[in-house]
Short mmCIF file of C-alpha atoms in Angstrom, two decimals:
data_model
loop_
_atom_site.label_atom_id
_atom_site.label_comp_id
_atom_site.label_asym_id
_atom_site.label_seq_id
_atom_site.Cartn_x
_atom_site.Cartn_y
_atom_site.Cartn_z
CA MET F 324 2.60 5.87 21.65
CA TRP F 325 -0.47 3.85 21.90
CA PRO F 326 -0.41 0.23 20.04
CA SER F 327 -2.02 -0.33 16.81
CA LEU F 328 -4.86 -2.82 16.72
CA PRO F 329 -5.84 -5.52 14.11
CA LEU F 330 -8.35 -4.31 11.47
CA LEU F 331 -11.90 -4.88 12.57
CA GLY F 332 -14.41 -4.16 9.78
CA GLY F 333 -13.89 -0.90 7.96
CA THR F 334 -12.44 1.11 10.76
CA LEU F 335 -8.95 1.13 9.38
CA TRP F 336 -10.06 1.42 5.90
CA LEU F 337 -6.87 2.75 4.15
CA ALA F 338 -5.79 -0.95 4.37
CA GLY F 339 -7.78 -1.43 1.31
CA VAL F 340 -5.44 0.51 -0.71
CA LEU F 341 -2.83 -2.34 -0.08
CA ALA F 342 -5.45 -4.99 -0.27
CA GLY F 343 -6.48 -3.82 -3.77
CA GLN F 344 -2.86 -4.48 -5.04
CA GLN F 345 -2.42 -8.01 -3.52
CA PRO F 346 -3.73 -11.28 -5.12
CA VAL F 347 -6.89 -12.41 -3.44
CA VAL F 348 -6.28 -15.48 -1.21
CA ARG F 349 -9.08 -18.01 -1.65
CA PRO F 350 -10.79 -18.90 1.62
CA PRO F 351 -10.37 -22.20 3.33
CA SER F 352 -13.15 -24.84 2.91
CA LEU F 353 -16.56 -24.31 4.08
CA SER F 354 -16.33 -26.96 6.88
CA GLU F 355 -13.19 -25.31 8.17
CA LEU F 356 -14.55 -21.87 8.05
CA VAL F 357 -17.66 -22.97 10.02
CA ALA F 358 -15.35 -24.41 12.63
CA ARG F 359 -13.26 -21.39 12.89
CA VAL F 360 -16.52 -19.02 13.27
CA ARG F 361 -17.73 -21.31 16.10
CA SER F 362 -14.46 -20.96 18.06
CA ASP F 363 -13.68 -17.29 17.03
CA SER F 364 -16.98 -15.74 16.91
CA ASN F 365 -16.06 -12.18 17.40
CA ASP F 366 -13.99 -11.96 14.33
CA ALA F 367 -16.20 -10.18 11.64
CA SER F 368 -13.64 -11.08 8.92
CA LEU F 369 -14.11 -14.68 9.45
CA HIS F 370 -17.99 -14.28 9.20
CA TYR F 371 -17.43 -12.49 5.95
CA GLN F 372 -15.23 -15.23 4.46
CA LEU F 373 -17.82 -17.80 5.56
CA ALA F 374 -20.37 -15.65 3.77
CA MET F 375 -18.46 -15.60 0.87
CA ALA F 376 -17.94 -19.44 0.85
CA TYR F 377 -21.64 -19.73 1.04
CA TRP F 378 -21.90 -17.17 -1.86
CA ASP F 379 -19.96 -19.24 -4.05
CA ARG F 380 -22.26 -22.13 -3.43
CA LYS F 381 -25.34 -19.83 -3.95
CA GLU F 382 -26.76 -20.59 -0.51
CA TRP F 383 -28.08 -17.29 -0.18
CA ASP F 384 -29.80 -17.44 3.12
CA ASP F 385 -26.64 -18.69 4.84
CA ALA F 386 -24.73 -16.07 3.08
CA GLU F 387 -27.11 -13.48 4.43
CA ARG F 388 -27.07 -14.76 7.95
CA SER F 389 -23.22 -14.61 7.93
CA LEU F 390 -23.01 -11.02 6.45
CA ARG F 391 -25.48 -9.74 9.02
CA THR F 392 -23.51 -11.31 11.87
CA ALA F 393 -20.26 -9.52 10.41
CA VAL F 394 -21.95 -6.12 10.57
CA LEU F 395 -23.25 -6.87 13.91
CA VAL F 396 -19.78 -7.50 15.16
CA ALA F 397 -18.19 -4.65 13.25
CA PRO F 398 -20.78 -2.07 12.20
CA SER F 399 -18.35 -0.32 9.84
CA TYR F 400 -17.49 -3.43 7.93
CA ALA F 401 -17.74 -1.91 4.25
CA ASP F 402 -17.00 -5.25 2.62
CA ALA F 403 -20.05 -6.99 4.33
CA HIS F 404 -22.29 -3.94 3.69
CA LEU F 405 -21.65 -4.05 -0.16
CA ALA F 406 -22.32 -7.71 -0.23
CA LEU F 407 -25.64 -7.12 1.52
CA GLY F 408 -26.49 -4.52 -0.93
CA VAL F 409 -25.74 -6.88 -4.00
CA LEU F 410 -27.35 -9.89 -2.50
CA PRO F 411 -30.99 -9.23 -3.70
CA MET F 412 -29.72 -9.33 -7.25
CA ARG F 413 -27.97 -12.38 -6.83
CA ARG F 414 -31.08 -14.16 -5.50
CA GLY F 415 -32.63 -13.71 -8.95
CA GLU F 416 -36.06 -12.60 -10.23
CA GLY F 417 -37.83 -15.97 -9.41
CA TYR F 418 -37.00 -15.45 -5.74
CA TRP F 419 -38.66 -12.08 -5.55
CA LYS F 420 -41.69 -13.04 -7.48
CA LYS F 421 -42.25 -15.82 -4.85
CA ARG F 422 -41.60 -13.42 -1.90
CA MET F 423 -44.08 -11.11 -3.54
CA LYS F 424 -46.75 -13.53 -3.34
CA LYS F 425 -45.87 -14.84 0.09
CA ASP F 426 -45.23 -11.36 1.91
CA GLY F 427 -46.59 -8.73 -0.33
CA GLU F 428 -45.30 -5.76 -2.18
CA GLU F 429 -44.54 -3.45 0.53
CA LYS F 430 -42.39 -5.75 2.37
CA VAL F 431 -40.42 -6.72 -0.62
CA LYS F 432 -39.89 -2.84 -1.47
CA ALA F 433 -38.73 -2.45 2.17
CA GLU F 434 -36.05 -5.23 1.93
CA LEU F 435 -34.95 -3.95 -1.47
CA LEU F 436 -34.62 -0.33 -0.14
CA GLU F 437 -32.56 -1.68 2.79
CA SER F 438 -30.23 -3.25 0.26
CA SER F 439 -29.82 -0.05 -1.58
CA SER F 440 -28.77 1.51 1.81
CA HIS F 441 -26.15 -1.07 2.48
CA TYR F 442 -24.67 -0.66 -1.12
CA ARG F 443 -24.49 3.25 -0.43
CA ARG F 444 -23.00 2.88 2.98
CA ALA F 445 -20.29 0.41 1.63
CA PHE F 446 -18.89 3.03 -0.49
CA LEU F 447 -19.39 5.92 1.95
CA LEU F 448 -17.43 3.92 4.68
CA ASN F 449 -14.80 2.79 2.16
CA PRO F 450 -14.54 3.87 -1.48
CA LEU F 451 -12.01 1.00 -1.83
CA VAL F 452 -14.31 -1.59 -0.62
CA ASP F 453 -13.73 -5.18 -1.86
CA LEU F 454 -15.56 -5.38 -5.26
CA ARG F 455 -15.73 -9.17 -5.51
CA PRO F 456 -19.38 -9.35 -4.71
CA LEU F 457 -20.12 -7.09 -7.64
CA ALA F 458 -18.81 -9.86 -10.15
CA GLU F 459 -20.97 -12.19 -12.10
CA PHE F 460 -21.99 -9.78 -14.66
CA ASP F 461 -24.21 -10.65 -17.56
CA GLU F 462 -21.90 -10.70 -20.71
CA SER F 463 -24.63 -11.18 -23.27
CA GLU F 464 -25.40 -8.94 -26.01
CA GLY F 465 -29.19 -8.96 -25.65
CA GLY F 466 -32.09 -11.28 -25.30
CA VAL F 467 -35.80 -11.97 -25.58
CA SER F 468 -38.37 -11.44 -23.10
CA ARG F 469 -42.15 -11.72 -22.93
CA VAL F 470 -44.22 -8.52 -21.76
CA GLY F 471 -47.91 -9.61 -21.59
CA ARG F 472 -48.66 -11.31 -24.79
CA GLU F 473 -45.92 -9.73 -26.81
CA ILE F 474 -42.42 -11.22 -27.42
CA VAL F 475 -39.84 -8.39 -27.08
CA ILE F 476 -36.37 -8.47 -28.34
CA TYR F 477 -34.12 -6.02 -26.70
CA ALA F 478 -30.37 -5.04 -27.22
CA ILE F 479 -28.06 -3.67 -24.52
CA PRO F 480 -25.78 -0.81 -25.12
CA TRP F 481 -22.61 -1.57 -27.23
CA TRP F 482 -20.35 -1.10 -24.34
CA SER F 483 -22.16 -3.31 -21.80
CA ARG F 484 -20.38 -6.48 -22.72
CA GLU F 485 -17.00 -5.34 -22.33
CA LEU F 486 -17.94 -3.51 -19.08
CA ALA F 487 -19.42 -6.76 -17.81
CA ARG F 488 -16.16 -8.62 -18.65
CA GLY F 489 -14.17 -5.82 -16.70
CA GLY F 490 -16.53 -6.12 -13.68
CA ASN F 491 -16.06 -10.10 -13.73
CA ASP F 492 -12.35 -9.47 -13.46
CA PHE F 493 -13.09 -8.14 -9.82
CA ARG F 494 -14.23 -11.61 -8.72
CA GLU F 495 -10.61 -12.82 -8.61
CA GLY F 496 -9.35 -9.45 -7.22
CA HIS F 497 -7.71 -8.77 -10.72
CA TYR F 498 -8.09 -5.10 -10.42
CA GLN F 499 -5.12 -4.28 -12.67
CA LYS F 500 -6.67 -6.40 -15.37
CA ALA F 501 -10.09 -4.69 -14.85
CA PHE F 502 -8.47 -1.31 -15.08
CA GLU F 503 -6.79 -2.10 -18.25
CA ARG F 504 -9.91 -3.34 -19.93
CA LEU F 505 -11.93 -0.47 -18.70
CA ASP F 506 -9.56 1.99 -19.57
CA ALA F 507 -9.47 0.64 -23.13
CA LEU F 508 -13.27 0.87 -23.07
CA ALA F 509 -13.26 4.31 -21.78
CA HIS F 510 -11.01 5.46 -24.65
CA ASP F 511 -12.94 3.85 -27.31
CA GLN F 512 -13.70 6.05 -30.21
CA ARG F 513 -17.13 5.32 -30.14
CA PHE F 514 -17.51 7.63 -27.18
CA GLY F 515 -16.05 10.37 -29.26
CA GLY F 516 -12.81 10.29 -27.59
CA GLN F 517 -13.89 12.53 -24.70
CA ASP F 518 -14.30 11.54 -21.06
CA VAL F 519 -17.60 13.61 -20.70
CA GLU F 520 -19.24 11.42 -23.28
CA VAL F 521 -18.28 8.11 -21.57
CA ALA F 522 -21.38 6.19 -20.14
CA GLY F 523 -21.80 6.62 -16.43
CA PRO F 524 -21.48 2.86 -15.43
CA VAL F 525 -18.12 2.67 -17.40
CA LEU F 526 -16.82 5.87 -15.53
CA TRP F 527 -18.18 4.30 -12.17
CA PHE F 528 -16.30 0.96 -12.47
CA HIS F 529 -13.24 2.43 -14.34
CA GLY F 530 -12.93 4.86 -11.43
CA LEU F 531 -13.19 2.22 -8.72
CA ALA F 532 -10.67 -0.13 -10.55
CA ALA F 533 -8.16 2.83 -10.89
CA ALA F 534 -8.46 3.61 -7.20
CA HIS F 535 -7.87 -0.04 -6.14
CA ILE F 536 -4.50 0.03 -8.07
CA GLY F 537 -3.59 3.45 -6.75
CA HIS F 538 -4.16 5.41 -9.93
CA PHE F 539 -6.04 8.23 -7.84
CA ASP F 540 -5.55 10.96 -10.44
CA ALA F 541 -7.80 8.82 -12.90
CA ALA F 542 -10.23 8.16 -10.13
CA VAL F 543 -10.47 11.65 -9.44
CA ARG F 544 -11.22 12.55 -13.03
CA ASP F 545 -13.92 9.96 -13.28
CA PHE F 546 -15.46 10.99 -10.06
CA ALA F 547 -15.42 14.72 -10.84
CA ILE F 548 -17.34 13.88 -14.16
CA LEU F 549 -19.80 11.78 -12.32
CA THR F 550 -20.52 14.46 -9.76
CA GLY F 551 -21.00 17.13 -12.18
CA ARG F 552 -23.34 14.81 -14.34
CA SER F 553 -25.34 13.69 -11.39
CA VAL F 554 -25.86 17.17 -10.19
CA ARG F 555 -27.26 18.13 -13.64
CA VAL F 556 -29.60 15.12 -13.93
CA GLU F 557 -30.59 14.71 -10.32
CA GLN F 558 -34.15 15.11 -11.01
CA ASP F 559 -34.26 12.74 -13.92
CA GLU F 560 -34.41 9.18 -12.48
CA ALA F 561 -33.77 7.72 -16.06
CA ALA F 562 -30.51 9.57 -16.47
CA ARG F 563 -29.14 8.26 -13.16
CA LEU F 564 -26.38 5.54 -12.88
CA GLY F 565 -28.73 2.54 -13.27
CA ALA F 566 -28.70 0.47 -10.24
CA VAL F 567 -25.99 2.35 -8.47
CA PRO F 568 -28.05 4.00 -5.63
CA LEU F 569 -25.86 7.00 -5.01
CA VAL F 570 -26.71 10.66 -5.47
CA SER F 571 -24.53 13.71 -6.54
CA ASN F 572 -23.33 14.36 -3.08
CA ASP F 573 -22.22 10.81 -2.66
CA PHE F 574 -19.99 10.84 -5.77
CA ARG F 575 -18.80 14.24 -4.46
CA TYR F 576 -17.76 12.57 -1.24
CA ILE F 577 -16.03 9.85 -3.18
CA LEU F 578 -14.17 12.51 -5.32
CA ALA F 579 -13.08 14.22 -2.06
CA THR F 580 -11.65 10.75 -0.75
CA MET F 581 -9.74 10.27 -4.05
CA LEU F 582 -8.30 13.78 -3.76
CA TYR F 583 -7.28 13.00 -0.21
CA LEU F 584 -5.71 9.72 -1.32
CA SER F 585 -3.77 11.24 -4.06
CA GLY F 586 -2.32 13.68 -1.52
CA ARG F 587 -4.24 16.80 -2.78
CA TYR F 588 -5.42 17.84 0.70
CA ASP F 589 -6.04 21.50 -0.37
CA GLU F 590 -8.54 20.37 -2.75
CA ALA F 591 -9.91 17.49 -0.69
CA VAL F 592 -10.80 19.62 2.42
CA PRO F 593 -13.09 22.04 0.64
CA THR F 594 -14.72 19.31 -1.15
CA PHE F 595 -15.47 17.32 2.13
CA ARG F 596 -16.77 20.71 3.65
CA ARG F 597 -19.11 21.25 0.65
CA VAL F 598 -20.58 17.72 1.09
CA LEU F 599 -21.35 18.52 4.72
CA GLU F 600 -22.82 21.91 3.60
CA LEU F 601 -25.27 19.99 1.41
CA ASP F 602 -25.96 17.10 3.69
CA LEU F 603 -24.85 16.90 7.37
CA GLY F 604 -26.02 13.26 7.45
CA VAL F 605 -22.67 12.34 5.65
CA TYR F 606 -20.84 12.11 8.84
CA VAL F 607 -18.01 9.97 7.28
CA ALA F 608 -16.97 13.41 5.64
CA HIS F 609 -16.06 14.44 9.27
CA VAL F 610 -14.20 11.07 9.69
CA GLN F 611 -12.24 11.82 6.66
CA LEU F 612 -11.27 15.37 7.88
CA ALA F 613 -10.38 14.16 11.18
CA ARG F 614 -7.74 11.66 9.43
CA MET F 615 -6.12 14.33 7.53
CA ALA F 616 -5.97 16.64 10.33
CA GLU F 617 -4.23 13.80 12.47
CA GLU F 618 -2.01 13.02 9.68
CA GLN F 619 -0.93 16.69 9.62
CA GLY F 620 -0.58 16.73 13.52
CA HIS F 621 -3.45 18.90 14.03
CA MET F 622 -4.94 17.09 16.93
CA GLU F 623 -7.45 19.66 18.17
CA GLU F 624 -9.12 19.96 14.74
CA ALA F 625 -9.09 16.08 14.44
CA LEU F 626 -10.90 15.78 17.84
CA GLN F 627 -13.45 18.31 16.73
CA GLU F 628 -14.29 16.38 13.54
CA ARG F 629 -14.43 13.11 15.49
CA ARG F 630 -16.95 14.63 17.94
CA LEU F 631 -18.94 16.09 15.17
CA ALA F 632 -19.10 12.73 13.38
CA ALA F 633 -20.13 10.95 16.76
CA ASP F 634 -22.79 13.65 17.36
CA VAL F 635 -24.52 13.04 14.07
CA ASN F 636 -24.40 9.28 14.32
CA GLN F 637 -24.77 8.61 17.90
CA ASP F 638 -25.54 4.83 17.59
CA ASP F 639 -22.29 4.00 16.02
CA PRO F 640 -19.89 2.62 18.24
CA ASP F 641 -17.02 2.69 15.70
CA LEU F 642 -16.94 6.45 15.76
CA LEU F 643 -16.69 6.42 19.53
CA VAL F 644 -13.90 3.99 19.40
CA GLU F 645 -12.04 6.22 16.95
CA LEU F 646 -12.76 9.32 19.06
CA GLY F 647 -11.40 7.54 22.06
CA VAL F 648 -8.06 6.53 20.36
CA SER F 649 -7.57 10.21 19.16
CA LEU F 650 -8.10 11.45 22.63
CA LEU F 651 -5.46 8.88 23.79
CA LYS F 652 -3.09 10.05 21.13
CA ALA F 653 -3.78 13.68 22.09
CA GLY F 654 -2.86 12.77 25.73
CA ARG F 655 -6.28 13.49 27.09
CA THR F 656 -6.57 10.24 28.75
CA ARG F 657 -9.50 11.02 31.22
CA GLU F 658 -11.56 12.37 28.45
CA ALA F 659 -11.33 8.99 26.64
CA GLU F 660 -13.11 7.08 29.30
CA ALA F 661 -16.70 8.32 28.37
CA PRO F 662 -16.69 7.53 24.60
CA LEU F 663 -15.05 4.21 25.17
CA ALA F 664 -17.62 3.20 27.98
CA GLU F 665 -20.37 4.20 25.48
CA ALA F 666 -18.79 2.10 22.81
CA ALA F 667 -18.60 -0.89 24.99
CA ARG F 668 -22.37 -0.54 25.74
CA LEU F 669 -23.28 -0.25 22.12
CA ASN F 670 -21.24 -3.14 20.91
CA PRO F 671 -20.15 -5.54 23.77
CA ARG F 672 -18.36 -7.80 21.09
CA ASP F 673 -15.65 -5.26 19.98
CA ALA F 674 -12.58 -6.35 21.59
CA ARG F 675 -10.90 -3.35 20.89
CA VAL F 676 -12.91 -1.50 23.37
CA PRO F 677 -11.88 -3.39 26.74
CA TYR F 678 -8.28 -3.38 25.40
CA LEU F 679 -8.36 0.41 25.20
CA GLN F 680 -10.11 0.73 28.53
CA GLY F 681 -7.37 -1.24 30.09
CA LEU F 682 -4.65 0.89 28.67
CA THR F 683 -6.55 3.93 29.74
CA ALA F 684 -7.07 2.66 33.25
CA ASP F 685 -3.30 1.67 33.47
CA ALA F 686 -2.29 5.33 32.28
CA LEU F 687 -4.62 6.67 35.02
CA HIS F 688 -3.14 4.39 37.67
CA ASP F 689 -6.32 2.48 38.28
CA PRO F 690 -5.09 -1.20 38.55
CA GLY F 691 -8.65 -2.57 39.47
CA THR F 692 -10.25 -1.04 36.48
CA ALA F 693 -7.48 -2.07 34.20
CA ARG F 694 -7.57 -5.72 35.56
CA GLU F 695 -11.43 -5.86 34.90
CA ALA F 696 -11.05 -4.56 31.40
CA TYR F 697 -8.27 -6.69 30.46
CA THR F 698 -10.06 -9.83 31.71
CA ARG F 699 -13.01 -8.93 29.71
CA PHE F 700 -10.65 -8.22 26.55
CA LEU F 701 -9.26 -11.82 27.09
CA ALA F 702 -12.91 -13.32 27.24
CA ILE F 703 -14.09 -11.80 23.79
CA ALA F 704 -10.83 -11.16 21.71
CA PRO F 705 -10.54 -13.13 18.49
CA SER F 706 -7.44 -14.95 17.62
CA LYS F 707 -6.25 -12.20 15.23
CA PHE F 708 -5.51 -10.16 18.53
CA SER F 709 -2.73 -12.57 19.54
CA THR F 710 -0.13 -9.92 20.00
CA GLN F 711 -2.56 -7.88 22.38
CA ARG F 712 -3.51 -11.03 24.15
CA ASN F 713 0.00 -11.92 25.08
CA GLU F 714 0.67 -8.44 26.22
CA VAL F 715 -2.48 -8.37 28.31
CA GLN F 716 -1.66 -11.84 29.95
CA GLU F 717 1.65 -10.27 30.87
CA ARG F 718 0.19 -7.32 32.33
CA LEU F 719 -2.07 -9.48 34.31
CA ALA F 720 0.59 -11.57 35.53
CA SER F 721 2.71 -8.69 36.77
CA PRO F 722 2.23 -7.50 40.44
CA PRO F 723 0.02 -4.39 40.62
#
């Protein structure tokens, strides 16, 4: 039995199911976090906590720097990707006007496009991503703006204020409260009493809140509607989900994930297959299929899906780590060496890799390689790996 490892980034994303049901623990002070990051620089979650501390202080440059370090250490860290996707909105209109004058329109457009890719990637990596960065919604009912010489009075949809309140519940991790508020809104008679008439943004956040508290059947219903609706209006930019940079196949993937989490494997599998038929680039569908296959004991099928995912996205070290772990679980120890070596090359800061390489070398009766890998592990492992550090130190102290 291969030992489990602490969560690094979004790799063990199902931990989000439990995280969504627990009260959010506020981070330590900023100065304490800075000190922790300096002494524990390979812990992506610490970089994320530091980013959120800067976020609370509206120190956006420092927040962005910490978030980018988090995804450098852990490329599949969905929480950090979502924060990077939302950050441009937090900077405000004034910031982007100044940037436009300084750097030009094309550079600004490129940065905003990059932020959209982070947003999309976050929900593909983990539909149960931490939603706290989405908070600070505007709860106003309208406003006044100037267009040229004209003064324009505008009103937002009647449901926007309550939607904003539900979204702001995310800030403290109050997913149950958010769901109750959004559920009442989704059933408001002004929508005609039918799910299909509910506004897209309401369905989006209602479905996310439902998933975070384990109401997967409600989430399935929401994302099924969003998928069908998005297919119908794919060519109509104005009819899409506002600022949510996802397309119909992305909603289909999230729907498949909700089916998976609700235990409806017989529906989830063909839905993931359909996602891949429409876009082979959605490699995370292979990852989900691999997880389901492993849970059912179908290791050869799982390995095939792991390899397909790694083939599609060859620069992602996390996919190679997961392939290596699956090979070890399947008893194909020698075959695990190559993907783990490539993962080490792509991300030398990932402490899981030398640990797994050491275990692999031990299993292959290669003490020299094992010692080298374990020594590397001790040099880079963050403190959250305390159990593995103690184990490795005992192995190194034992005679060969």
